mmCIF file of C-alpha atoms in Angstrom:
data_model
loop_
_atom_site.group_PDB
_atom_site.id
_atom_site.type_symbol
_atom_site.label_atom_id
_atom_site.label_comp_id
_atom_site.label_asym_id
_atom_site.label_seq_id
_atom_site.Cartn_x
_atom_site.Cartn_y
_atom_site.Cartn_z
ATOM 1 C CA MET A 1 0.000 0.000 0.000
ATOM 2 C CA SER A 2 1.283 3.453 -0.790
ATOM 3 C CA ASN A 3 2.458 5.746 1.958
ATOM 4 C CA ASN A 4 -0.239 8.341 1.293
ATOM 5 C CA ALA A 5 -1.208 9.412 4.795
ATOM 6 C CA GLU A 6 -3.652 12.129 3.735
ATOM 7 C CA ARG A 7 -5.787 10.029 1.405
ATOM 8 C CA ASN A 8 -7.166 13.229 -0.087
ATOM 9 C CA PHE A 9 -7.507 13.343 -3.884
ATOM 10 C CA GLU A 10 -9.920 13.637 -6.757
ATOM 11 C CA VAL A 11 -10.254 11.336 -9.738
ATOM 12 C CA VAL A 12 -11.474 13.278 -12.775
ATOM 13 C CA ASN A 13 -12.452 12.513 -16.372
ATOM 14 C CA ALA A 14 -13.847 9.086 -15.427
ATOM 15 C CA ARG A 15 -16.818 6.846 -16.223
ATOM 16 C CA ILE A 16 -18.107 6.186 -12.703
ATOM 17 C CA VAL A 17 -20.383 3.220 -11.996
ATOM 18 C CA THR A 18 -22.846 4.147 -9.235
ATOM 19 C CA PRO A 19 -25.978 2.407 -7.902
ATOM 20 C CA VAL A 20 -28.157 4.757 -9.968
ATOM 21 C CA GLY A 21 -26.225 4.539 -13.222
ATOM 22 C CA THR A 22 -22.958 5.379 -14.893
ATOM 23 C CA ILE A 23 -21.751 8.981 -14.757
ATOM 24 C CA GLU A 24 -19.878 9.972 -17.898
ATOM 25 C CA ASN A 25 -17.023 12.468 -17.574
ATOM 26 C CA GLY A 26 -17.386 12.265 -13.810
ATOM 27 C CA SER A 27 -15.249 13.075 -10.812
ATOM 28 C CA ILE A 28 -15.003 11.365 -7.435
ATOM 29 C CA THR A 29 -13.516 13.186 -4.460
ATOM 30 C CA VAL A 30 -11.898 11.391 -1.510
ATOM 31 C CA ILE A 31 -11.208 13.031 1.853
ATOM 32 C CA ASP A 32 -9.478 11.004 4.588
ATOM 33 C CA GLY A 33 -10.197 7.787 2.696
ATOM 34 C CA ILE A 34 -13.948 8.440 2.437
ATOM 35 C CA ILE A 35 -15.886 9.413 -0.696
ATOM 36 C CA SER A 36 -16.998 12.991 -0.132
ATOM 37 C CA ASN A 37 -18.425 13.849 -3.533
ATOM 38 C CA ILE A 38 -19.348 12.293 -6.863
ATOM 39 C CA SER A 39 -20.313 14.585 -9.699
ATOM 40 C CA SER A 40 -20.472 14.918 -13.441
ATOM 41 C CA GLY A 41 -17.982 17.057 -15.325
ATOM 42 C CA THR A 42 -20.617 19.726 -15.803
ATOM 43 C CA ASP A 43 -21.330 19.987 -12.066
ATOM 44 C CA LYS A 44 -18.651 22.560 -11.274
ATOM 45 C CA ASP A 45 -19.866 23.140 -7.736
ATOM 46 C CA GLY A 46 -19.148 19.525 -6.877
ATOM 47 C CA ILE A 47 -15.519 19.564 -7.991
ATOM 48 C CA ALA A 48 -12.952 20.187 -5.272
ATOM 49 C CA GLY A 49 -10.647 23.159 -5.421
ATOM 50 C CA SER A 50 -7.194 23.242 -6.946
ATOM 51 C CA ASN A 51 -5.523 22.489 -3.596
ATOM 52 C CA ILE A 52 -6.389 18.773 -3.790
ATOM 53 C CA PRO A 53 -4.331 16.391 -5.949
ATOM 54 C CA LYS A 54 -6.008 15.311 -9.188
ATOM 55 C CA VAL A 55 -5.861 11.899 -10.838
ATOM 56 C CA ASP A 56 -6.792 12.032 -14.523
ATOM 57 C CA ALA A 57 -8.594 8.787 -15.395
ATOM 58 C CA LYS A 58 -8.484 9.731 -19.106
ATOM 59 C CA GLY A 59 -11.919 8.274 -19.708
ATOM 60 C CA SER A 60 -11.335 4.987 -17.857
ATOM 61 C CA TRP A 61 -13.943 3.241 -15.725
ATOM 62 C CA ILE A 62 -14.119 3.754 -11.971
ATOM 63 C CA ILE A 63 -15.997 0.880 -10.305
ATOM 64 C CA PRO A 64 -16.359 -0.352 -6.718
ATOM 65 C CA GLY A 65 -13.630 -2.639 -5.400
ATOM 66 C CA PHE A 66 -14.435 -6.331 -5.559
ATOM 67 C CA ILE A 67 -15.605 -8.226 -2.466
ATOM 68 C CA ASP A 68 -14.848 -11.956 -2.421
ATOM 69 C CA VAL A 69 -16.998 -13.906 0.046
ATOM 70 C CA HIS A 70 -15.407 -17.267 -0.827
ATOM 71 C CA VAL A 71 -11.606 -17.369 -1.081
ATOM 72 C CA HIS A 72 -9.258 -19.927 0.478
ATOM 73 C CA GLY A 73 -5.905 -18.399 -0.409
ATOM 74 C CA GLY A 74 -3.439 -17.439 -3.107
ATOM 75 C CA ALA A 75 0.214 -16.686 -3.776
ATOM 76 C CA GLY A 76 1.161 -20.099 -2.383
ATOM 77 C CA HIS A 77 -0.676 -19.707 0.931
ATOM 78 C CA ASP A 78 -3.940 -21.054 2.369
ATOM 79 C CA PHE A 79 -5.896 -19.604 5.281
ATOM 80 C CA MET A 80 -6.009 -23.071 6.847
ATOM 81 C CA ASP A 81 -2.264 -23.172 7.483
ATOM 82 C CA ALA A 82 -1.094 -19.595 6.953
ATOM 83 C CA ASN A 83 0.613 -17.458 9.584
ATOM 84 C CA GLU A 84 0.372 -13.669 9.660
ATOM 85 C CA GLU A 85 2.945 -13.385 6.885
ATOM 86 C CA GLY A 86 0.956 -15.839 4.779
ATOM 87 C CA ILE A 87 -2.285 -13.899 5.248
ATOM 88 C CA ARG A 88 -0.469 -10.740 4.248
ATOM 89 C CA ALA A 89 0.721 -12.482 1.061
ATOM 90 C CA ILE A 90 -2.822 -13.675 0.267
ATOM 91 C CA THR A 91 -4.300 -10.213 0.722
ATOM 92 C CA LYS A 92 -1.515 -8.546 -1.267
ATOM 93 C CA PHE A 93 -2.054 -10.911 -4.198
ATOM 94 C CA HIS A 94 -5.807 -10.416 -4.301
ATOM 95 C CA ALA A 95 -5.516 -6.652 -3.815
ATOM 96 C CA ALA A 96 -3.371 -6.558 -6.944
ATOM 97 C CA ASN A 97 -6.280 -8.213 -8.755
ATOM 98 C CA GLY A 98 -8.961 -5.806 -7.588
ATOM 99 C CA THR A 99 -10.274 -7.408 -4.390
ATOM 100 C CA THR A 100 -10.634 -4.731 -1.727
ATOM 101 C CA SER A 101 -12.514 -6.834 0.882
ATOM 102 C CA MET A 102 -12.802 -10.583 1.487
ATOM 103 C CA ALA A 103 -14.087 -13.277 3.801
ATOM 104 C CA ALA A 104 -11.265 -15.646 4.714
ATOM 105 C CA THR A 105 -12.655 -19.081 3.879
ATOM 106 C CA THR A 106 -11.874 -22.318 5.681
ATOM 107 C CA LEU A 107 -12.222 -25.964 4.688
ATOM 108 C CA THR A 108 -13.484 -29.039 6.497
ATOM 109 C CA ALA A 109 -11.058 -29.698 9.372
ATOM 110 C CA SER A 110 -10.908 -30.490 13.069
ATOM 111 C CA ARG A 111 -12.510 -28.250 15.664
ATOM 112 C CA GLU A 112 -9.067 -27.279 16.934
ATOM 113 C CA ASP A 113 -7.772 -26.325 13.493
ATOM 114 C CA LEU A 114 -10.882 -24.298 12.650
ATOM 115 C CA THR A 115 -10.710 -22.479 15.976
ATOM 116 C CA ASN A 116 -7.056 -21.654 15.351
ATOM 117 C CA VAL A 117 -7.883 -20.183 11.921
ATOM 118 C CA ILE A 118 -10.716 -18.051 13.304
ATOM 119 C CA ASP A 119 -8.423 -16.855 16.092
ATOM 120 C CA LEU A 120 -5.591 -15.935 13.716
ATOM 121 C CA VAL A 121 -7.905 -14.136 11.293
ATOM 122 C CA SER A 122 -9.596 -12.302 14.166
ATOM 123 C CA ARG A 123 -6.230 -11.043 15.415
ATOM 124 C CA PHE A 124 -5.176 -10.078 11.886
ATOM 125 C CA MET A 125 -8.394 -8.066 11.504
ATOM 126 C CA SER A 126 -7.757 -6.182 14.753
ATOM 127 C CA ALA A 127 -4.602 -4.538 13.369
ATOM 128 C CA PRO A 128 -4.278 -2.204 10.368
ATOM 129 C CA MET A 129 -4.476 -4.241 7.165
ATOM 130 C CA PRO A 130 -2.273 -2.889 4.368
ATOM 131 C CA TYR A 131 -3.943 -4.670 1.445
ATOM 132 C CA THR A 132 -7.319 -6.379 0.968
ATOM 133 C CA GLN A 133 -9.457 -5.874 4.063
ATOM 134 C CA ILE A 134 -10.505 -9.136 5.714
ATOM 135 C CA VAL A 135 -14.003 -8.522 7.040
ATOM 136 C CA GLY A 136 -14.668 -11.929 8.568
ATOM 137 C CA VAL A 137 -14.588 -15.686 8.114
ATOM 138 C CA HIS A 138 -16.581 -17.987 5.863
ATOM 139 C CA LEU A 139 -16.676 -21.485 7.333
ATOM 140 C CA GLU A 140 -17.063 -23.941 4.445
ATOM 141 C CA GLY A 141 -17.824 -27.147 6.330
ATOM 142 C CA PRO A 142 -17.219 -29.288 8.244
ATOM 143 C CA PHE A 143 -20.949 -30.101 8.475
ATOM 144 C CA VAL A 144 -21.327 -31.213 4.853
ATOM 145 C CA ASN A 145 -22.306 -34.413 3.033
ATOM 146 C CA VAL A 146 -19.524 -36.883 2.268
ATOM 147 C CA LYS A 147 -21.310 -37.871 -0.957
ATOM 148 C CA TRP A 148 -20.640 -34.404 -2.349
ATOM 149 C CA LYS A 149 -17.386 -33.760 -0.517
ATOM 150 C CA GLY A 150 -15.578 -32.355 -3.557
ATOM 151 C CA ALA A 151 -12.239 -31.153 -2.175
ATOM 152 C CA GLN A 152 -13.397 -31.334 1.461
ATOM 153 C CA ASN A 153 -11.479 -33.788 3.659
ATOM 154 C CA PRO A 154 -13.901 -36.663 4.491
ATOM 155 C CA ALA A 155 -11.997 -37.529 7.687
ATOM 156 C CA TYR A 156 -13.473 -34.444 9.402
ATOM 157 C CA ILE A 157 -17.030 -34.396 8.029
ATOM 158 C CA LEU A 158 -19.699 -34.706 10.750
ATOM 159 C CA PRO A 159 -23.205 -33.413 11.627
ATOM 160 C CA PRO A 160 -23.653 -29.880 12.994
ATOM 161 C CA GLN A 161 -22.187 -29.299 16.449
ATOM 162 C CA PRO A 162 -24.088 -26.467 18.205
ATOM 163 C CA GLU A 163 -21.557 -26.242 21.027
ATOM 164 C CA TRP A 164 -18.764 -25.444 18.549
ATOM 165 C CA LEU A 165 -20.736 -22.482 17.280
ATOM 166 C CA GLU A 166 -21.501 -21.344 20.809
ATOM 167 C CA GLU A 167 -17.781 -21.258 21.588
ATOM 168 C CA TRP A 168 -16.853 -19.467 18.369
ATOM 169 C CA VAL A 169 -19.518 -16.807 18.804
ATOM 170 C CA ARG A 170 -18.513 -16.246 22.421
ATOM 171 C CA ARG A 171 -14.789 -16.027 21.730
ATOM 172 C CA PHE A 172 -14.919 -14.240 18.363
ATOM 173 C CA PRO A 173 -18.069 -12.100 18.264
ATOM 174 C CA GLY A 174 -18.941 -10.851 14.787
ATOM 175 C CA VAL A 175 -16.050 -12.613 13.056
ATOM 176 C CA ILE A 176 -17.921 -15.501 11.413
ATOM 177 C CA LYS A 177 -20.003 -14.132 8.533
ATOM 178 C CA ILE A 178 -21.126 -17.252 6.625
ATOM 179 C CA GLN A 179 -21.184 -20.979 7.294
ATOM 180 C CA THR A 180 -21.774 -23.582 4.589
ATOM 181 C CA LEU A 181 -23.385 -26.901 5.523
ATOM 182 C CA ALA A 182 -25.550 -29.707 4.134
ATOM 183 C CA PRO A 183 -29.137 -28.886 5.189
ATOM 184 C CA GLU A 184 -30.199 -32.551 5.050
ATOM 185 C CA SER A 185 -27.797 -33.618 7.810
ATOM 186 C CA GLU A 186 -29.107 -34.480 11.272
ATOM 187 C CA GLY A 187 -29.756 -31.387 13.389
ATOM 188 C CA SER A 188 -29.146 -28.989 10.526
ATOM 189 C CA LEU A 189 -32.433 -27.093 10.675
ATOM 190 C CA ALA A 190 -31.933 -26.124 14.328
ATOM 191 C CA TYR A 191 -28.309 -25.258 13.529
ATOM 192 C CA ILE A 192 -29.353 -23.043 10.612
ATOM 193 C CA LYS A 193 -31.647 -21.131 12.959
ATOM 194 C CA GLN A 194 -28.789 -20.874 15.467
ATOM 195 C CA LEU A 195 -26.572 -19.361 12.760
ATOM 196 C CA ALA A 196 -29.239 -16.865 11.717
ATOM 197 C CA ASP A 197 -29.970 -15.908 15.331
ATOM 198 C CA ASN A 198 -26.267 -15.057 15.719
ATOM 199 C CA GLY A 199 -26.154 -12.884 12.600
ATOM 200 C CA ILE A 200 -24.301 -15.492 10.513
ATOM 201 C CA VAL A 201 -25.512 -16.224 6.977
ATOM 202 C CA PRO A 202 -26.514 -19.910 6.694
ATOM 203 C CA SER A 203 -25.327 -21.376 3.383
ATOM 204 C CA CYS A 204 -25.906 -24.661 1.577
ATOM 205 C CA GLY A 205 -23.195 -26.546 -0.230
ATOM 206 C CA HIS A 206 -21.566 -29.963 -0.605
ATOM 207 C CA THR A 207 -25.093 -31.234 -0.170
ATOM 208 C CA ASP A 208 -27.346 -34.086 -1.260
ATOM 209 C CA ALA A 209 -30.466 -32.133 -0.313
ATOM 210 C CA THR A 210 -33.691 -32.456 -2.251
ATOM 211 C CA TYR A 211 -35.619 -29.440 -3.501
ATOM 212 C CA GLU A 212 -38.017 -29.794 -0.568
ATOM 213 C CA GLN A 213 -35.194 -29.943 1.988
ATOM 214 C CA ILE A 214 -33.652 -26.722 0.682
ATOM 215 C CA ILE A 215 -37.003 -24.941 0.795
ATOM 216 C CA GLU A 216 -37.521 -26.117 4.376
ATOM 217 C CA ALA A 217 -34.011 -24.930 5.233
ATOM 218 C CA ALA A 218 -34.822 -21.522 3.753
ATOM 219 C CA ASP A 219 -37.888 -21.427 6.002
ATOM 220 C CA HIS A 220 -35.437 -21.791 8.921
ATOM 221 C CA GLY A 221 -33.074 -19.074 7.672
ATOM 222 C CA LEU A 222 -30.941 -20.477 4.821
ATOM 223 C CA ARG A 223 -29.920 -17.529 2.636
ATOM 224 C CA HIS A 224 -26.875 -18.521 0.559
ATOM 225 C CA ALA A 225 -25.585 -21.223 -1.801
ATOM 226 C CA VAL A 226 -21.879 -21.768 -2.438
ATOM 227 C CA HIS A 227 -20.497 -22.356 -5.952
ATOM 228 C CA THR A 228 -23.884 -22.999 -7.524
ATOM 229 C CA PHE A 229 -24.085 -26.210 -9.605
ATOM 230 C CA ASN A 230 -20.898 -27.589 -8.047
ATOM 231 C CA ALA A 231 -21.070 -30.198 -5.232
ATOM 232 C CA MET A 232 -24.878 -30.248 -4.974
ATOM 233 C CA THR A 233 -27.801 -32.257 -6.349
ATOM 234 C CA PRO A 234 -28.369 -31.159 -9.953
ATOM 235 C CA LEU A 235 -31.436 -29.816 -11.720
ATOM 236 C CA HIS A 236 -33.814 -32.320 -13.291
ATOM 237 C CA HIS A 237 -37.216 -31.395 -14.633
ATOM 238 C CA ARG A 238 -38.978 -33.930 -12.375
ATOM 239 C CA ASN A 239 -36.530 -33.711 -9.484
ATOM 240 C CA PRO A 240 -35.352 -30.097 -9.154
ATOM 241 C CA GLY A 241 -32.799 -30.864 -6.441
ATOM 242 C CA THR A 242 -30.673 -28.290 -4.649
ATOM 243 C CA VAL A 243 -29.981 -26.418 -7.893
ATOM 244 C CA GLY A 244 -33.682 -26.083 -8.655
ATOM 245 C CA ALA A 245 -34.390 -24.696 -5.197
ATOM 246 C CA VAL A 246 -31.496 -22.236 -5.374
ATOM 247 C CA LEU A 247 -32.606 -20.990 -8.792
ATOM 248 C CA THR A 248 -36.243 -20.490 -7.813
ATOM 249 C CA ASP A 249 -36.204 -19.365 -4.171
ATOM 250 C CA ASP A 250 -35.641 -15.620 -4.002
ATOM 251 C CA ARG A 251 -34.505 -15.876 -0.385
ATOM 252 C CA ILE A 252 -31.300 -17.629 -1.464
ATOM 253 C CA THR A 253 -28.380 -15.770 -3.012
ATOM 254 C CA ALA A 254 -26.311 -17.843 -5.441
ATOM 255 C CA GLU A 255 -22.526 -17.854 -5.720
ATOM 256 C CA VAL A 256 -20.969 -18.430 -9.146
ATOM 257 C CA ILE A 257 -17.364 -19.285 -10.067
ATOM 258 C CA ALA A 258 -16.881 -17.724 -13.508
ATOM 259 C CA ASP A 259 -13.659 -19.349 -14.668
ATOM 260 C CA GLY A 260 -14.825 -21.406 -17.645
ATOM 261 C CA HIS A 261 -14.192 -24.676 -15.777
ATOM 262 C CA HIS A 262 -16.677 -24.841 -12.893
ATOM 263 C CA VAL A 263 -19.763 -23.676 -14.824
ATOM 264 C CA HIS A 264 -20.509 -23.429 -18.557
ATOM 265 C CA PRO A 265 -21.356 -19.875 -19.710
ATOM 266 C CA ALA A 266 -24.911 -21.049 -20.430
ATOM 267 C CA GLY A 267 -25.159 -22.217 -16.811
ATOM 268 C CA ILE A 268 -24.143 -18.779 -15.597
ATOM 269 C CA LYS A 269 -26.698 -17.194 -17.945
ATOM 270 C CA LEU A 270 -29.330 -19.489 -16.449
ATOM 271 C CA VAL A 271 -28.419 -18.376 -12.911
ATOM 272 C CA THR A 272 -28.462 -14.660 -13.736
ATOM 273 C CA ARG A 273 -31.762 -14.928 -15.620
ATOM 274 C CA ALA A 274 -33.418 -16.987 -12.882
ATOM 275 C CA LYS A 275 -32.081 -14.978 -9.940
ATOM 276 C CA GLY A 276 -31.571 -11.542 -11.500
ATOM 277 C CA THR A 277 -28.203 -9.859 -11.154
ATOM 278 C CA HIS A 278 -29.190 -8.579 -7.693
ATOM 279 C CA ASN A 279 -29.216 -12.128 -6.267
ATOM 280 C CA VAL A 280 -25.980 -13.560 -7.695
ATOM 281 C CA ILE A 281 -22.528 -13.231 -6.119
ATOM 282 C CA LEU A 282 -19.311 -13.645 -8.057
ATOM 283 C CA VAL A 283 -16.616 -15.544 -6.134
ATOM 284 C CA THR A 284 -13.175 -16.955 -6.864
ATOM 285 C CA ASP A 285 -13.028 -19.985 -4.527
ATOM 286 C CA ALA A 286 -9.290 -19.396 -5.054
ATOM 287 C CA MET A 287 -6.812 -21.731 -3.382
ATOM 288 C CA ALA A 288 -3.088 -21.455 -2.655
ATOM 289 C CA ALA A 289 -2.092 -22.117 -6.272
ATOM 290 C CA ALA A 290 -3.745 -18.901 -7.478
ATOM 291 C CA GLY A 291 -1.009 -16.692 -8.904
ATOM 292 C CA MET A 292 1.491 -19.562 -8.865
ATOM 293 C CA PRO A 293 3.041 -21.803 -11.579
ATOM 294 C CA ASP A 294 1.658 -25.228 -12.435
ATOM 295 C CA GLY A 295 2.708 -27.963 -10.014
ATOM 296 C CA ASP A 296 1.785 -29.714 -6.768
ATOM 297 C CA TYR A 297 -0.116 -28.021 -3.939
ATOM 298 C CA GLU A 298 -2.449 -28.869 -1.060
ATOM 299 C CA LEU A 299 -6.018 -27.925 -0.259
ATOM 300 C CA GLY A 300 -7.252 -28.752 3.213
ATOM 301 C CA GLY A 301 -4.466 -31.277 3.603
ATOM 302 C CA LEU A 302 -5.368 -33.055 0.356
ATOM 303 C CA PRO A 303 -2.784 -33.269 -2.471
ATOM 304 C CA VAL A 304 -3.611 -31.183 -5.542
ATOM 305 C CA HIS A 305 -1.984 -30.862 -8.951
ATOM 306 C CA MET A 306 -2.433 -27.782 -11.113
ATOM 307 C CA THR A 307 -2.113 -28.025 -14.887
ATOM 308 C CA CYS A 308 -2.700 -25.036 -17.170
ATOM 309 C CA GLY A 309 -4.094 -23.124 -14.208
ATOM 310 C CA VAL A 310 -6.724 -25.761 -13.336
ATOM 311 C CA ALA A 311 -6.343 -27.363 -9.884
ATOM 312 C CA ARG A 312 -7.623 -30.906 -9.295
ATOM 313 C CA LEU A 313 -7.347 -33.412 -6.470
ATOM 314 C CA LYS A 314 -4.730 -36.045 -7.282
ATOM 315 C CA GLU A 315 -6.836 -38.874 -5.894
ATOM 316 C CA SER A 316 -10.227 -38.201 -7.507
ATOM 317 C CA ASN A 317 -9.495 -35.571 -10.182
ATOM 318 C CA ASN A 318 -12.251 -33.407 -8.636
ATOM 319 C CA LEU A 319 -11.851 -29.690 -9.138
ATOM 320 C CA ALA A 320 -10.016 -28.317 -6.090
ATOM 321 C CA GLY A 321 -11.079 -24.738 -5.688
ATOM 322 C CA SER A 322 -9.822 -22.465 -8.445
ATOM 323 C CA THR A 323 -6.932 -20.221 -9.411
ATOM 324 C CA LEU A 324 -9.334 -17.453 -10.370
ATOM 325 C CA THR A 325 -9.025 -13.763 -9.537
ATOM 326 C CA MET A 326 -11.965 -11.394 -9.276
ATOM 327 C CA ILE A 327 -10.816 -9.209 -12.175
ATOM 328 C CA SER A 328 -10.556 -12.302 -14.399
ATOM 329 C CA ALA A 329 -14.016 -13.407 -13.283
ATOM 330 C CA VAL A 330 -15.516 -10.008 -14.127
ATOM 331 C CA ARG A 331 -13.898 -10.088 -17.575
ATOM 332 C CA TYR A 332 -15.303 -13.583 -18.119
ATOM 333 C CA LEU A 333 -18.815 -12.452 -17.221
ATOM 334 C CA VAL A 334 -18.639 -9.543 -19.646
ATOM 335 C CA ARG A 335 -16.883 -11.312 -22.515
ATOM 336 C CA GLU A 336 -18.256 -14.854 -22.339
ATOM 337 C CA VAL A 337 -21.604 -14.555 -20.550
ATOM 338 C CA GLY A 338 -22.624 -11.232 -22.062
ATOM 339 C CA VAL A 339 -23.554 -9.193 -18.993
ATOM 340 C CA THR A 340 -22.736 -5.496 -18.844
ATOM 341 C CA LEU A 341 -19.855 -4.192 -16.754
ATOM 342 C CA GLU A 342 -22.411 -2.521 -14.501
ATOM 343 C CA GLU A 343 -24.142 -5.879 -13.916
ATOM 344 C CA ALA A 344 -20.851 -7.690 -13.350
ATOM 345 C CA SER A 345 -19.843 -4.972 -10.888
ATOM 346 C CA ARG A 346 -23.068 -5.471 -8.940
ATOM 347 C CA MET A 347 -22.379 -9.212 -8.648
ATOM 348 C CA ALA A 348 -18.754 -8.617 -7.630
ATOM 349 C CA SER A 349 -19.255 -5.756 -5.173
ATOM 350 C CA ALA A 350 -22.711 -4.577 -4.118
ATOM 351 C CA ASN A 351 -24.301 -8.014 -3.694
ATOM 352 C CA PRO A 352 -21.482 -9.536 -1.618
ATOM 353 C CA ALA A 353 -21.333 -6.401 0.530
ATOM 354 C CA ARG A 354 -25.028 -6.759 1.279
ATOM 355 C CA GLN A 355 -24.690 -10.465 2.074
ATOM 356 C CA LEU A 356 -21.782 -9.836 4.453
ATOM 357 C CA GLY A 357 -23.601 -6.942 6.129
ATOM 358 C CA ILE A 358 -20.938 -4.370 5.219
ATOM 359 C CA ASP A 359 -22.916 -2.462 2.590
ATOM 360 C CA ALA A 360 -23.246 0.606 4.818
ATOM 361 C CA THR A 361 -19.529 1.271 4.409
ATOM 362 C CA THR A 362 -18.414 -0.318 1.124
ATOM 363 C CA GLY A 363 -19.562 -2.206 -1.984
ATOM 364 C CA SER A 364 -20.805 0.751 -4.022
ATOM 365 C CA LEU A 365 -19.643 4.231 -4.940
ATOM 366 C CA GLU A 366 -21.668 6.597 -2.771
ATOM 367 C CA VAL A 367 -20.876 9.610 -0.637
ATOM 368 C CA GLY A 368 -19.901 8.571 2.899
ATOM 369 C CA LYS A 369 -18.571 5.132 1.946
ATOM 370 C CA ALA A 370 -14.962 4.000 1.972
ATOM 371 C CA ALA A 371 -12.871 4.878 -1.061
ATOM 372 C CA ASP A 372 -12.586 1.260 -2.198
ATOM 373 C CA PHE A 373 -12.545 1.479 -5.970
ATOM 374 C CA LEU A 374 -10.777 0.414 -9.147
ATOM 375 C CA GLN A 375 -9.750 2.044 -12.387
ATOM 376 C CA LEU A 376 -10.318 -0.112 -15.475
ATOM 377 C CA GLY A 377 -9.386 0.560 -19.082
ATOM 378 C CA ASP A 378 -11.623 -0.057 -22.106
ATOM 379 C CA SER A 379 -10.435 -3.682 -22.346
ATOM 380 C CA LEU A 380 -11.145 -4.114 -18.609
ATOM 381 C CA GLU A 381 -7.455 -4.120 -17.778
ATOM 382 C CA LEU A 382 -6.852 -3.144 -14.155
ATOM 383 C CA GLU A 383 -5.083 0.225 -14.096
ATOM 384 C CA ALA A 384 -5.247 1.174 -10.397
ATOM 385 C CA VAL A 385 -6.639 -0.018 -7.057
ATOM 386 C CA TRP A 386 -7.568 2.162 -4.085
ATOM 387 C CA ILE A 387 -8.355 0.600 -0.701
ATOM 388 C CA ARG A 388 -9.684 2.962 1.987
ATOM 389 C CA GLY A 389 -8.271 5.778 -0.144
ATOM 390 C CA ASN A 390 -4.767 4.361 -0.291
ATOM 391 C CA LYS A 391 -3.463 3.437 -3.716
ATOM 392 C CA SER A 392 -2.343 -0.176 -3.598
ATOM 393 C CA ASP A 393 1.215 -1.019 -4.581
ATOM 394 C CA GLY A 394 0.375 -4.724 -4.878
#
């Protein structure tokens, strides 16, 4: 992160994506890392005086910084085994690719290991973070279905354990933001309500649930689905399964991994048309190999091999997370799926901010919110990243 202590500047001559539309020839003013004004080039009263530094965007896009609610690691590090230096490396890598906030995501593991990760992330969050801001933890597992384990370690899969959650909430209040589980497992409905009662988003994934079981889970508070289509019962016209419930229940927000490997472009089109772009969240599901050369890695203690940027478990050949970045995912949505940049931005920023409960301070370009934004060229190349008003040097 740059050493700009004042965090006072104005970006001019920009196409600014806001919740109410794109402002052509616009300017965005930042004071002490907070957006203080957004105006069009013709709104002279809204433009700060000559005493504030100007950044000429030269017609480039200014969009909100990306928010990744499902990311396991990157740059050779994984949240499950990283130390403080490793977390710093993960956040630096993803900041360089446009992610300004993230939920550190775990994998199925022992109670002790999960508690240690939550503790480390909580302590990392309590100090100034120089790159991507970690806003909480996404627990993916361990209360999932072994039939759809994917890259989850089956040795640690078990039914929901309410006392684990009680401890985590007591010791780390507000840190856990999402937990993914299989809603058909024993005790899951009461556990989903327990999550919701504690302000944690209940999520389905790695699940063998029927359509009816997902709907019942939504009645108890289920509000999220991880990597839609992957590791869940598929859609059939007489047996809609988990996918059918996710696509048709407006209470559930659907994650999508847009890397060309996890979901066909037509599948992503189906999700966005069924859910609307306000109910879809773009995620990376990135693992340690993201940003690294092909070779051997681990995911949740399981051996992984990456070839041509695609990571798969050695034992089963299942996809093992991804090596995706948020900027690459946004480009894929625009180029291959055919959504507009404004729609892709909503799925990569505003929607995840709302789901994580941080939309009052970030996720969209509005006066009073943090100066978390990106500058993109016409070909959607990433030209600059600002996090809390500091220009990233990642």
